JSON list of C-alpha atoms in Angstrom, two decimals:
[
{"chain": "I", "resi": 246, "resn": "ASP", "atom": "CA", "xyz": [3.26, 1.91, -5.97]},
{"chain": "I", "resi": 247, "resn": "ILE", "atom": "CA", "xyz": [3.80, -1.61, -4.73]},
{"chain": "I", "resi": 248, "resn": "GLN", "atom": "CA", "xyz": [1.45, -2.36, -1.86]},
{"chain": "I", "resi": 249, "resn": "MET", "atom": "CA", "xyz": [2.67, -4.31, 1.12]},
{"chain": "I", "resi": 250, "resn": "THR", "atom": "CA", "xyz": [0.54, -6.37, 3.45]},
{"chain": "I", "resi": 251, "resn": "GLN", "atom": "CA", "xyz": [2.19, -7.26, 6.72]},
{"chain": "I", "resi": 252, "resn": "SER", "atom": "CA", "xyz": [0.60, -9.70, 9.16]},
{"chain": "I", "resi": 253, "resn": "PRO", "atom": "CA", "xyz": [-0.30, -10.04, 11.89]},
{"chain": "I", "resi": 254, "resn": "SER", "atom": "CA", "xyz": [-0.54, -6.44, 13.07]},
{"chain": "I", "resi": 255, "resn": "THR", "atom": "CA", "xyz": [-0.03, -7.59, 16.66]},
{"chain": "I", "resi": 256, "resn": "VAL", "atom": "CA", "xyz": [1.27, -10.80, 18.12]},
{"chain": "I", "resi": 257, "resn": "SER", "atom": "CA", "xyz": [1.30, -11.75, 21.81]},
{"chain": "I", "resi": 258, "resn": "ALA", "atom": "CA", "xyz": [4.11, -14.10, 22.69]},
{"chain": "I", "resi": 259, "resn": "ALA", "atom": "CA", "xyz": [6.12, -15.31, 25.65]},
{"chain": "I", "resi": 260, "resn": "VAL", "atom": "CA", "xyz": [9.86, -15.44, 26.14]},
{"chain": "I", "resi": 261, "resn": "GLY", "atom": "CA", "xyz": [11.13, -18.53, 24.38]},
{"chain": "I", "resi": 262, "resn": "ASP", "atom": "CA", "xyz": [8.33, -18.62, 21.79]},
{"chain": "I", "resi": 263, "resn": "ARG", "atom": "CA", "xyz": [8.86, -18.71, 18.04]},
{"chain": "I", "resi": 264, "resn": "VAL", "atom": "CA", "xyz": [7.34, -15.78, 16.20]},
{"chain": "I", "resi": 265, "resn": "ILE", "atom": "CA", "xyz": [6.68, -15.62, 12.46]},
{"chain": "I", "resi": 266, "resn": "ILE", "atom": "CA", "xyz": [5.77, -12.37, 10.68]},
{"chain": "I", "resi": 267, "resn": "THR", "atom": "CA", "xyz": [4.68, -12.35, 7.04]},
{"chain": "I", "resi": 268, "resn": "CYS", "atom": "CA", "xyz": [4.96, -9.66, 4.40]},
{"chain": "I", "resi": 269, "resn": "ARG", "atom": "CA", "xyz": [3.23, -9.91, 1.01]},
{"chain": "I", "resi": 270, "resn": "THR", "atom": "CA", "xyz": [3.79, -7.54, -1.90]},
{"chain": "I", "resi": 271, "resn": "SER", "atom": "CA", "xyz": [1.35, -6.66, -4.69]},
{"chain": "I", "resi": 272, "resn": "GLN", "atom": "CA", "xyz": [4.02, -7.28, -7.34]},
{"chain": "I", "resi": 273, "resn": "THR", "atom": "CA", "xyz": [7.05, -9.49, -7.50]},
{"chain": "I", "resi": 274, "resn": "ILE", "atom": "CA", "xyz": [10.16, -7.86, -6.07]},
{"chain": "I", "resi": 275, "resn": "SER", "atom": "CA", "xyz": [12.65, -10.73, -6.38]},
{"chain": "I", "resi": 276, "resn": "LYS", "atom": "CA", "xyz": [14.55, -10.55, -3.07]},
{"chain": "I", "resi": 277, "resn": "TRP", "atom": "CA", "xyz": [14.58, -6.77, -2.61]},
{"chain": "I", "resi": 278, "resn": "LEU", "atom": "CA", "xyz": [13.21, -6.85, 0.92]},
{"chain": "I", "resi": 279, "resn": "ALA", "atom": "CA", "xyz": [14.45, -5.85, 4.35]},
{"chain": "I", "resi": 280, "resn": "TRP", "atom": "CA", "xyz": [13.22, -6.23, 7.92]},
{"chain": "I", "resi": 281, "resn": "TYR", "atom": "CA", "xyz": [13.60, -3.67, 10.70]},
{"chain": "I", "resi": 282, "resn": "GLN", "atom": "CA", "xyz": [13.02, -3.62, 14.43]},
{"chain": "I", "resi": 283, "resn": "GLN", "atom": "CA", "xyz": [11.87, -0.42, 16.08]},
{"chain": "I", "resi": 284, "resn": "LYS", "atom": "CA", "xyz": [11.55, 0.34, 19.77]},
{"chain": "I", "resi": 285, "resn": "VAL", "atom": "CA", "xyz": [9.53, 3.24, 21.09]},
{"chain": "I", "resi": 286, "resn": "GLY", "atom": "CA", "xyz": [11.28, 6.57, 20.70]},
{"chain": "I", "resi": 287, "resn": "LEU", "atom": "CA", "xyz": [14.16, 5.15, 18.67]},
{"chain": "I", "resi": 288, "resn": "ALA", "atom": "CA", "xyz": [15.06, 4.93, 15.01]},
{"chain": "I", "resi": 289, "resn": "PRO", "atom": "CA", "xyz": [14.51, 1.59, 13.27]},
{"chain": "I", "resi": 290, "resn": "LYS", "atom": "CA", "xyz": [17.29, -0.97, 13.27]},
{"chain": "I", "resi": 291, "resn": "LEU", "atom": "CA", "xyz": [18.09, -3.10, 10.21]},
{"chain": "I", "resi": 292, "resn": "LEU", "atom": "CA", "xyz": [17.85, -6.83, 10.92]},
{"chain": "I", "resi": 293, "resn": "ILE", "atom": "CA", "xyz": [17.69, -8.58, 7.54]},
{"chain": "I", "resi": 294, "resn": "TYR", "atom": "CA", "xyz": [18.33, -7.39, 3.98]},
{"chain": "I", "resi": 295, "resn": "GLN", "atom": "CA", "xyz": [18.07, -9.00, 0.58]},
{"chain": "I", "resi": 296, "resn": "ALA", "atom": "CA", "xyz": [15.26, -11.09, 2.12]},
{"chain": "I", "resi": 297, "resn": "SER", "atom": "CA", "xyz": [17.53, -13.47, 4.01]},
{"chain": "I", "resi": 298, "resn": "THR", "atom": "CA", "xyz": [20.92, -11.88, 4.77]},
{"chain": "I", "resi": 299, "resn": "LEU", "atom": "CA", "xyz": [21.49, -11.19, 8.45]},
{"chain": "I", "resi": 300, "resn": "GLU", "atom": "CA", "xyz": [22.86, -7.72, 9.15]},
{"chain": "I", "resi": 301, "resn": "SER", "atom": "CA", "xyz": [26.18, -7.69, 10.99]},
{"chain": "I", "resi": 302, "resn": "GLY", "atom": "CA", "xyz": [25.76, -7.85, 14.75]},
{"chain": "I", "resi": 303, "resn": "VAL", "atom": "CA", "xyz": [22.17, -9.09, 14.68]},
{"chain": "I", "resi": 304, "resn": "PRO", "atom": "CA", "xyz": [21.55, -12.26, 16.73]},
{"chain": "I", "resi": 305, "resn": "SER", "atom": "CA", "xyz": [21.13, -15.46, 14.77]},
{"chain": "I", "resi": 306, "resn": "ARG", "atom": "CA", "xyz": [17.68, -16.10, 16.30]},
{"chain": "I", "resi": 307, "resn": "PHE", "atom": "CA", "xyz": [16.44, -13.70, 13.60]},
{"chain": "I", "resi": 308, "resn": "SER", "atom": "CA", "xyz": [16.07, -15.13, 10.11]},
{"chain": "I", "resi": 309, "resn": "GLY", "atom": "CA", "xyz": [14.37, -14.13, 6.89]},
{"chain": "I", "resi": 310, "resn": "SER", "atom": "CA", "xyz": [13.13, -16.09, 3.93]},
{"chain": "I", "resi": 311, "resn": "GLY", "atom": "CA", "xyz": [11.09, -15.74, 0.76]},
{"chain": "I", "resi": 312, "resn": "SER", "atom": "CA", "xyz": [11.24, -14.25, -2.69]},
{"chain": "I", "resi": 313, "resn": "GLY", "atom": "CA", "xyz": [8.83, -12.92, -5.28]},
{"chain": "I", "resi": 314, "resn": "THR", "atom": "CA", "xyz": [5.78, -11.74, -3.34]},
{"chain": "I", "resi": 315, "resn": "GLU", "atom": "CA", "xyz": [5.86, -13.59, -0.03]},
{"chain": "I", "resi": 316, "resn": "PHE", "atom": "CA", "xyz": [8.38, -13.15, 2.74]},
{"chain": "I", "resi": 317, "resn": "THR", "atom": "CA", "xyz": [8.74, -14.13, 6.39]},
{"chain": "I", "resi": 318, "resn": "LEU", "atom": "CA", "xyz": [10.70, -12.97, 9.39]},
{"chain": "I", "resi": 319, "resn": "THR", "atom": "CA", "xyz": [11.19, -15.64, 12.03]},
{"chain": "I", "resi": 320, "resn": "ILE", "atom": "CA", "xyz": [12.34, -15.04, 15.57]},
{"chain": "I", "resi": 321, "resn": "THR", "atom": "CA", "xyz": [13.24, -18.32, 17.25]},
{"chain": "I", "resi": 322, "resn": "SER", "atom": "CA", "xyz": [13.24, -18.33, 21.04]},
{"chain": "I", "resi": 323, "resn": "LEU", "atom": "CA", "xyz": [11.96, -14.80, 21.67]},
{"chain": "I", "resi": 324, "resn": "GLN", "atom": "CA", "xyz": [14.05, -12.81, 24.13]},
{"chain": "I", "resi": 325, "resn": "PRO", "atom": "CA", "xyz": [12.97, -9.91, 26.40]},
{"chain": "I", "resi": 326, "resn": "ASP", "atom": "CA", "xyz": [14.87, -7.47, 24.17]},
{"chain": "I", "resi": 327, "resn": "ASP", "atom": "CA", "xyz": [12.80, -8.55, 21.14]},
{"chain": "I", "resi": 328, "resn": "PHE", "atom": "CA", "xyz": [9.53, -6.97, 22.25]},
{"chain": "I", "resi": 329, "resn": "ALA", "atom": "CA", "xyz": [9.22, -4.21, 19.68]},
{"chain": "I", "resi": 330, "resn": "THR", "atom": "CA", "xyz": [7.55, -3.34, 16.39]},
{"chain": "I", "resi": 331, "resn": "TYR", "atom": "CA", "xyz": [8.82, -4.94, 13.18]},
{"chain": "I", "resi": 332, "resn": "TYR", "atom": "CA", "xyz": [8.55, -3.53, 9.66]},
{"chain": "I", "resi": 333, "resn": "CYS", "atom": "CA", "xyz": [9.24, -4.97, 6.24]},
{"chain": "I", "resi": 334, "resn": "GLN", "atom": "CA", "xyz": [10.47, -2.67, 3.47]},
{"chain": "I", "resi": 335, "resn": "GLN", "atom": "CA", "xyz": [10.68, -3.28, -0.27]},
{"chain": "I", "resi": 336, "resn": "PHE", "atom": "CA", "xyz": [12.79, -1.61, -2.91]},
{"chain": "I", "resi": 337, "resn": "HIS", "atom": "CA", "xyz": [11.68, -1.94, -6.51]},
{"chain": "I", "resi": 338, "resn": "SER", "atom": "CA", "xyz": [12.16, 0.48, -9.39]},
{"chain": "I", "resi": 339, "resn": "TYR", "atom": "CA", "xyz": [13.55, 3.11, -7.04]},
{"chain": "I", "resi": 340, "resn": "GLN", "atom": "CA", "xyz": [10.31, 3.31, -5.12]},
{"chain": "I", "resi": 341, "resn": "LEU", "atom": "CA", "xyz": [10.34, 2.14, -1.55]},
{"chain": "I", "resi": 342, "resn": "THR", "atom": "CA", "xyz": [7.46, 1.19, 0.70]},
{"chain": "I", "resi": 343, "resn": "PHE", "atom": "CA", "xyz": [7.18, -0.13, 4.24]},
{"chain": "I", "resi": 344, "resn": "GLY", "atom": "CA", "xyz": [4.73, -2.62, 5.60]},
{"chain": "I", "resi": 345, "resn": "GLY", "atom": "CA", "xyz": [2.26, -1.49, 8.22]},
{"chain": "I", "resi": 346, "resn": "GLY", "atom": "CA", "xyz": [4.22, -2.99, 11.11]},
{"chain": "I", "resi": 347, "resn": "THR", "atom": "CA", "xyz": [3.81, -5.88, 13.56]},
{"chain": "I", "resi": 348, "resn": "LYS", "atom": "CA", "xyz": [3.91, -5.20, 17.26]},
{"chain": "I", "resi": 349, "resn": "VAL", "atom": "CA", "xyz": [5.31, -8.08, 19.29]},
{"chain": "I", "resi": 350, "resn": "GLU", "atom": "CA", "xyz": [3.80, -7.88, 22.77]},
{"chain": "I", "resi": 351, "resn": "ILE", "atom": "CA", "xyz": [4.43, -9.80, 25.94]},
{"chain": "I", "resi": 352, "resn": "LYS", "atom": "CA", "xyz": [1.83, -12.49, 26.54]},
{"chain": "N", "resi": 245, "resn": "GLN", "atom": "CA", "xyz": [31.96, 4.56, 12.29]},
{"chain": "N", "resi": 246, "resn": "VAL", "atom": "CA", "xyz": [29.06, 6.13, 10.45]},
{"chain": "N", "resi": 247, "resn": "GLN", "atom": "CA", "xyz": [26.96, 8.72, 12.26]},
{"chain": "N", "resi": 248, "resn": "LEU", "atom": "CA", "xyz": [24.03, 10.77, 11.02]},
{"chain": "N", "resi": 249, "resn": "VAL", "atom": "CA", "xyz": [23.20, 13.86, 13.06]},
{"chain": "N", "resi": 250, "resn": "GLN", "atom": "CA", "xyz": [20.00, 15.71, 12.28]},
{"chain": "N", "resi": 251, "resn": "SER", "atom": "CA", "xyz": [18.92, 19.27, 12.99]},
{"chain": "N", "resi": 252, "resn": "GLY", "atom": "CA", "xyz": [16.65, 20.09, 15.89]},
{"chain": "N", "resi": 253, "resn": "ALA", "atom": "CA", "xyz": [12.90, 20.09, 16.37]},
{"chain": "N", "resi": 254, "resn": "GLU", "atom": "CA", "xyz": [10.77, 22.56, 14.43]},
{"chain": "N", "resi": 255, "resn": "VAL", "atom": "CA", "xyz": [7.36, 24.12, 14.93]},
{"chain": "N", "resi": 256, "resn": "LYS", "atom": "CA", "xyz": [5.76, 25.40, 11.73]},
{"chain": "N", "resi": 257, "resn": "LYS", "atom": "CA", "xyz": [2.54, 27.06, 10.65]},
{"chain": "N", "resi": 258, "resn": "PRO", "atom": "CA", "xyz": [0.24, 25.41, 8.09]},
{"chain": "N", "resi": 259, "resn": "GLY", "atom": "CA", "xyz": [1.20, 26.43, 4.55]},
{"chain": "N", "resi": 260, "resn": "SER", "atom": "CA", "xyz": [4.84, 27.08, 5.41]},
{"chain": "N", "resi": 261, "resn": "SER", "atom": "CA", "xyz": [7.92, 24.98, 4.62]},
{"chain": "N", "resi": 262, "resn": "VAL", "atom": "CA", "xyz": [10.47, 23.14, 6.72]},
{"chain": "N", "resi": 263, "resn": "LYS", "atom": "CA", "xyz": [14.04, 22.17, 5.92]},
{"chain": "N", "resi": 264, "resn": "VAL", "atom": "CA", "xyz": [15.74, 19.42, 7.92]},
{"chain": "N", "resi": 265, "resn": "SER", "atom": "CA", "xyz": [19.45, 18.65, 7.70]},
{"chain": "N", "resi": 266, "resn": "CYS", "atom": "CA", "xyz": [21.38, 15.42, 8.17]},
{"chain": "N", "resi": 267, "resn": "LYS", "atom": "CA", "xyz": [25.15, 15.63, 8.60]},
{"chain": "N", "resi": 268, "resn": "ALA", "atom": "CA", "xyz": [27.05, 12.43, 7.93]},
{"chain": "N", "resi": 269, "resn": "SER", "atom": "CA", "xyz": [30.40, 11.42, 9.33]},
{"chain": "N", "resi": 270, "resn": "GLY", "atom": "CA", "xyz": [32.38, 8.26, 8.63]},
{"chain": "N", "resi": 271, "resn": "GLY", "atom": "CA", "xyz": [32.26, 6.59, 5.24]},
{"chain": "N", "resi": 272, "resn": "THR", "atom": "CA", "xyz": [32.41, 8.28, 1.84]},
{"chain": "N", "resi": 273, "resn": "PHE", "atom": "CA", "xyz": [29.39, 10.54, 1.63]},
{"chain": "N", "resi": 274, "resn": "SER", "atom": "CA", "xyz": [29.01, 10.57, -2.15]},
{"chain": "N", "resi": 275, "resn": "ASN", "atom": "CA", "xyz": [28.94, 6.81, -2.56]},
{"chain": "N", "resi": 276, "resn": "TYR", "atom": "CA", "xyz": [25.70, 6.11, -0.70]},
{"chain": "N", "resi": 277, "resn": "ASN", "atom": "CA", "xyz": [22.06, 7.02, -1.11]},
{"chain": "N", "resi": 278, "resn": "PHE", "atom": "CA", "xyz": [20.52, 9.22, 1.58]},
{"chain": "N", "resi": 279, "resn": "ASN", "atom": "CA", "xyz": [16.82, 8.93, 2.19]},
{"chain": "N", "resi": 280, "resn": "TRP", "atom": "CA", "xyz": [14.10, 10.51, 4.29]},
{"chain": "N", "resi": 281, "resn": "VAL", "atom": "CA", "xyz": [11.54, 8.47, 6.18]},
{"chain": "N", "resi": 282, "resn": "ARG", "atom": "CA", "xyz": [8.85, 9.92, 8.38]},
{"chain": "N", "resi": 283, "resn": "GLN", "atom": "CA", "xyz": [6.69, 8.57, 11.17]},
{"chain": "N", "resi": 284, "resn": "ALA", "atom": "CA", "xyz": [3.54, 10.31, 12.34]},
{"chain": "N", "resi": 285, "resn": "PRO", "atom": "CA", "xyz": [2.63, 9.87, 16.03]},
{"chain": "N", "resi": 286, "resn": "GLY", "atom": "CA", "xyz": [1.59, 6.29, 16.67]},
{"chain": "N", "resi": 287, "resn": "ARG", "atom": "CA", "xyz": [1.86, 5.40, 12.99]},
{"chain": "N", "resi": 288, "resn": "GLY", "atom": "CA", "xyz": [4.17, 3.42, 10.72]},
{"chain": "N", "resi": 289, "resn": "LEU", "atom": "CA", "xyz": [7.15, 4.34, 8.58]},
{"chain": "N", "resi": 290, "resn": "GLU", "atom": "CA", "xyz": [6.71, 6.25, 5.34]},
{"chain": "N", "resi": 291, "resn": "TRP", "atom": "CA", "xyz": [9.45, 6.74, 2.74]},
{"chain": "N", "resi": 292, "resn": "MET", "atom": "CA", "xyz": [9.51, 10.23, 1.26]},
{"chain": "N", "resi": 293, "resn": "GLY", "atom": "CA", "xyz": [12.45, 10.26, -1.10]},
{"chain": "N", "resi": 294, "resn": "GLY", "atom": "CA", "xyz": [16.19, 10.03, -1.47]},
{"chain": "N", "resi": 295, "resn": "ILE", "atom": "CA", "xyz": [19.30, 11.11, -3.31]},
{"chain": "N", "resi": 296, "resn": "LEU", "atom": "CA", "xyz": [22.51, 9.55, -4.56]},
{"chain": "N", "resi": 297, "resn": "PRO", "atom": "CA", "xyz": [25.00, 12.40, -4.17]},
{"chain": "N", "resi": 298, "resn": "MET", "atom": "CA", "xyz": [27.60, 11.02, -6.57]},
{"chain": "N", "resi": 299, "resn": "LEU", "atom": "CA", "xyz": [25.17, 11.27, -9.48]},
{"chain": "N", "resi": 300, "resn": "ASN", "atom": "CA", "xyz": [22.82, 13.85, -7.97]},
{"chain": "N", "resi": 301, "resn": "ILE", "atom": "CA", "xyz": [19.90, 11.53, -8.78]},
{"chain": "N", "resi": 302, "resn": "THR", "atom": "CA", "xyz": [16.76, 11.92, -6.71]},
{"chain": "N", "resi": 303, "resn": "ASN", "atom": "CA", "xyz": [13.72, 9.68, -6.29]},
{"chain": "N", "resi": 304, "resn": "TYR", "atom": "CA", "xyz": [10.54, 10.66, -4.53]},
{"chain": "N", "resi": 305, "resn": "GLY", "atom": "CA", "xyz": [7.54, 8.81, -3.23]},
{"chain": "N", "resi": 306, "resn": "GLN", "atom": "CA", "xyz": [4.46, 9.46, -5.34]},
{"chain": "N", "resi": 307, "resn": "LYS", "atom": "CA", "xyz": [2.60, 10.84, -2.34]},
{"chain": "N", "resi": 308, "resn": "PHE", "atom": "CA", "xyz": [5.20, 13.57, -1.89]},
{"chain": "N", "resi": 309, "resn": "GLN", "atom": "CA", "xyz": [6.01, 14.41, -5.53]},
{"chain": "N", "resi": 310, "resn": "GLY", "atom": "CA", "xyz": [5.98, 18.17, -6.00]},
{"chain": "N", "resi": 311, "resn": "ARG", "atom": "CA", "xyz": [6.07, 18.92, -2.29]},
{"chain": "N", "resi": 312, "resn": "VAL", "atom": "CA", "xyz": [9.40, 17.46, -1.17]},
{"chain": "N", "resi": 313, "resn": "THR", "atom": "CA", "xyz": [12.92, 18.29, -2.27]},
{"chain": "N", "resi": 314, "resn": "VAL", "atom": "CA", "xyz": [16.01, 16.33, -1.25]},
{"chain": "N", "resi": 315, "resn": "ILE", "atom": "CA", "xyz": [19.46, 17.77, -1.86]},
{"chain": "N", "resi": 316, "resn": "ALA", "atom": "CA", "xyz": [23.00, 16.84, -0.88]},
{"chain": "N", "resi": 317, "resn": "ASP", "atom": "CA", "xyz": [25.97, 19.08, -0.19]},
{"chain": "N", "resi": 318, "resn": "GLU", "atom": "CA", "xyz": [29.08, 17.00, -0.75]},
{"chain": "N", "resi": 319, "resn": "SER", "atom": "CA", "xyz": [31.36, 19.75, 0.59]},
{"chain": "N", "resi": 320, "resn": "THR", "atom": "CA", "xyz": [29.81, 19.40, 4.05]},
{"chain": "N", "resi": 321, "resn": "SER", "atom": "CA", "xyz": [28.58, 15.78, 3.81]},
{"chain": "N", "resi": 322, "resn": "THR", "atom": "CA", "xyz": [25.08, 16.98, 4.58]},
{"chain": "N", "resi": 323, "resn": "ALA", "atom": "CA", "xyz": [21.75, 15.92, 3.13]},
{"chain": "N", "resi": 324, "resn": "TYR", "atom": "CA", "xyz": [18.67, 18.12, 3.34]},
{"chain": "N", "resi": 325, "resn": "MET", "atom": "CA", "xyz": [14.96, 17.54, 3.03]},
{"chain": "N", "resi": 326, "resn": "GLU", "atom": "CA", "xyz": [12.57, 20.38, 2.40]},
{"chain": "N", "resi": 327, "resn": "LEU", "atom": "CA", "xyz": [8.82, 19.85, 2.65]},
{"chain": "N", "resi": 328, "resn": "SER", "atom": "CA", "xyz": [6.50, 22.62, 1.51]},
{"chain": "N", "resi": 329, "resn": "SER", "atom": "CA", "xyz": [2.80, 23.49, 1.90]},
{"chain": "N", "resi": 330, "resn": "LEU", "atom": "CA", "xyz": [2.77, 21.96, 5.37]},
{"chain": "N", "resi": 331, "resn": "LYS", "atom": "CA", "xyz": [-0.44, 20.61, 6.83]},
{"chain": "N", "resi": 332, "resn": "SER", "atom": "CA", "xyz": [-1.25, 19.37, 10.32]},
{"chain": "N", "resi": 333, "resn": "GLU", "atom": "CA", "xyz": [-0.99, 15.81, 8.96]},
{"chain": "N", "resi": 334, "resn": "ASP", "atom": "CA", "xyz": [2.71, 16.43, 8.31]},
{"chain": "N", "resi": 335, "resn": "THR", "atom": "CA", "xyz": [3.36, 16.46, 12.05]},
{"chain": "N", "resi": 336, "resn": "ALA", "atom": "CA", "xyz": [5.82, 13.61, 12.44]},
{"chain": "N", "resi": 337, "resn": "VAL", "atom": "CA", "xyz": [9.34, 12.54, 13.31]},
{"chain": "N", "resi": 338, "resn": "TYR", "atom": "CA", "xyz": [11.49, 12.81, 10.20]},
{"chain": "N", "resi": 339, "resn": "TYR", "atom": "CA", "xyz": [14.47, 10.45, 9.90]},
{"chain": "N", "resi": 340, "resn": "CYS", "atom": "CA", "xyz": [17.35, 10.48, 7.48]},
{"chain": "N", "resi": 341, "resn": "ALA", "atom": "CA", "xyz": [18.73, 7.07, 6.62]},
{"chain": "N", "resi": 342, "resn": "ARG", "atom": "CA", "xyz": [21.81, 6.05, 4.66]},
{"chain": "N", "resi": 343, "resn": "GLY", "atom": "CA", "xyz": [21.94, 3.26, 2.16]},
{"chain": "N", "resi": 344, "resn": "HIS", "atom": "CA", "xyz": [23.55, 0.00, 3.11]},
{"chain": "N", "resi": 345, "resn": "ASP", "atom": "CA", "xyz": [27.23, -0.78, 2.69]},
{"chain": "N", "resi": 346, "resn": "SER", "atom": "CA", "xyz": [26.16, -3.36, 0.09]},
{"chain": "N", "resi": 347, "resn": "GLY", "atom": "CA", "xyz": [24.88, -0.51, -2.05]},
{"chain": "N", "resi": 348, "resn": "GLY", "atom": "CA", "xyz": [21.23, -1.36, -1.84]},
{"chain": "N", "resi": 349, "resn": "TYR", "atom": "CA", "xyz": [18.31, 0.73, -0.68]},
{"chain": "N", "resi": 350, "resn": "TYR", "atom": "CA", "xyz": [18.33, -0.83, 2.75]},
{"chain": "N", "resi": 351, "resn": "PHE", "atom": "CA", "xyz": [19.03, 1.46, 5.66]},
{"chain": "N", "resi": 352, "resn": "GLY", "atom": "CA", "xyz": [21.73, 0.38, 8.05]},
{"chain": "N", "resi": 353, "resn": "TYR", "atom": "CA", "xyz": [22.32, 3.85, 9.44]},
{"chain": "N", "resi": 354, "resn": "TRP", "atom": "CA", "xyz": [19.73, 6.28, 10.74]},
{"chain": "N", "resi": 355, "resn": "GLY", "atom": "CA", "xyz": [19.73, 9.75, 12.20]},
{"chain": "N", "resi": 356, "resn": "GLN", "atom": "CA", "xyz": [18.22, 10.41, 15.61]},
{"chain": "N", "resi": 357, "resn": "GLY", "atom": "CA", "xyz": [15.04, 11.87, 14.11]},
{"chain": "N", "resi": 358, "resn": "THR", "atom": "CA", "xyz": [13.68, 15.41, 13.96]},
{"chain": "N", "resi": 359, "resn": "LEU", "atom": "CA", "xyz": [10.22, 16.21, 15.28]},
{"chain": "N", "resi": 360, "resn": "VAL", "atom": "CA", "xyz": [8.32, 18.60, 13.05]},
{"chain": "N", "resi": 361, "resn": "THR", "atom": "CA", "xyz": [5.11, 19.95, 14.52]},
{"chain": "N", "resi": 362, "resn": "VAL", "atom": "CA", "xyz": [2.66, 21.76, 12.24]},
{"chain": "N", "resi": 363, "resn": "SER", "atom": "CA", "xyz": [0.20, 23.85, 14.19]},
{"chain": "N", "resi": 364, "resn": "SER", "atom": "CA", "xyz": [-1.54, 27.16, 13.87]}
]
């Protein structure tokens, strides 16, 4: 299985801050990576797919970049609705894995 | 609009099996992969396996090989996940998730989740 290392596990930030979350994979996956946001008690919500494509309806303050083994999710100007847990997910050779998650907390 | 509606919560004994359903509406059922992702209390997301109904092809996570079965009933647009030999560590919310409109294994649509509790 491809291992995924997501960092940081927790980030404390204020409204208006820029937040960057990193996901590293143990093997190259080209651009087969997605980012999700999950709030407590709810199913995850797709934000970014194919490493950098914004899902329809997702605010443009979310962006993704990277390819190969290193990827980032950037939230510019954090909003109150953005406090949640974020997961990366890779798809390679019909095996999927999720990162361990990053909780974005209010500073 | 696509909706995935899952079956209700279950309480199971260790060693037994559980079968969770996921009924899809909107979109063409056969064209998309349907997957199962679970989340233990306070933990992260874990992919278990999935199926592409059109070709009846399944893929399973290595951790669950031999213990999980995913099937799809095209006549009712319903996907099922059966997990056997249940242990207390299988207590989790189980989600079904449909593949993205682009055709990739990204999940743009999710069910509401089904809590499975394994307890003696």
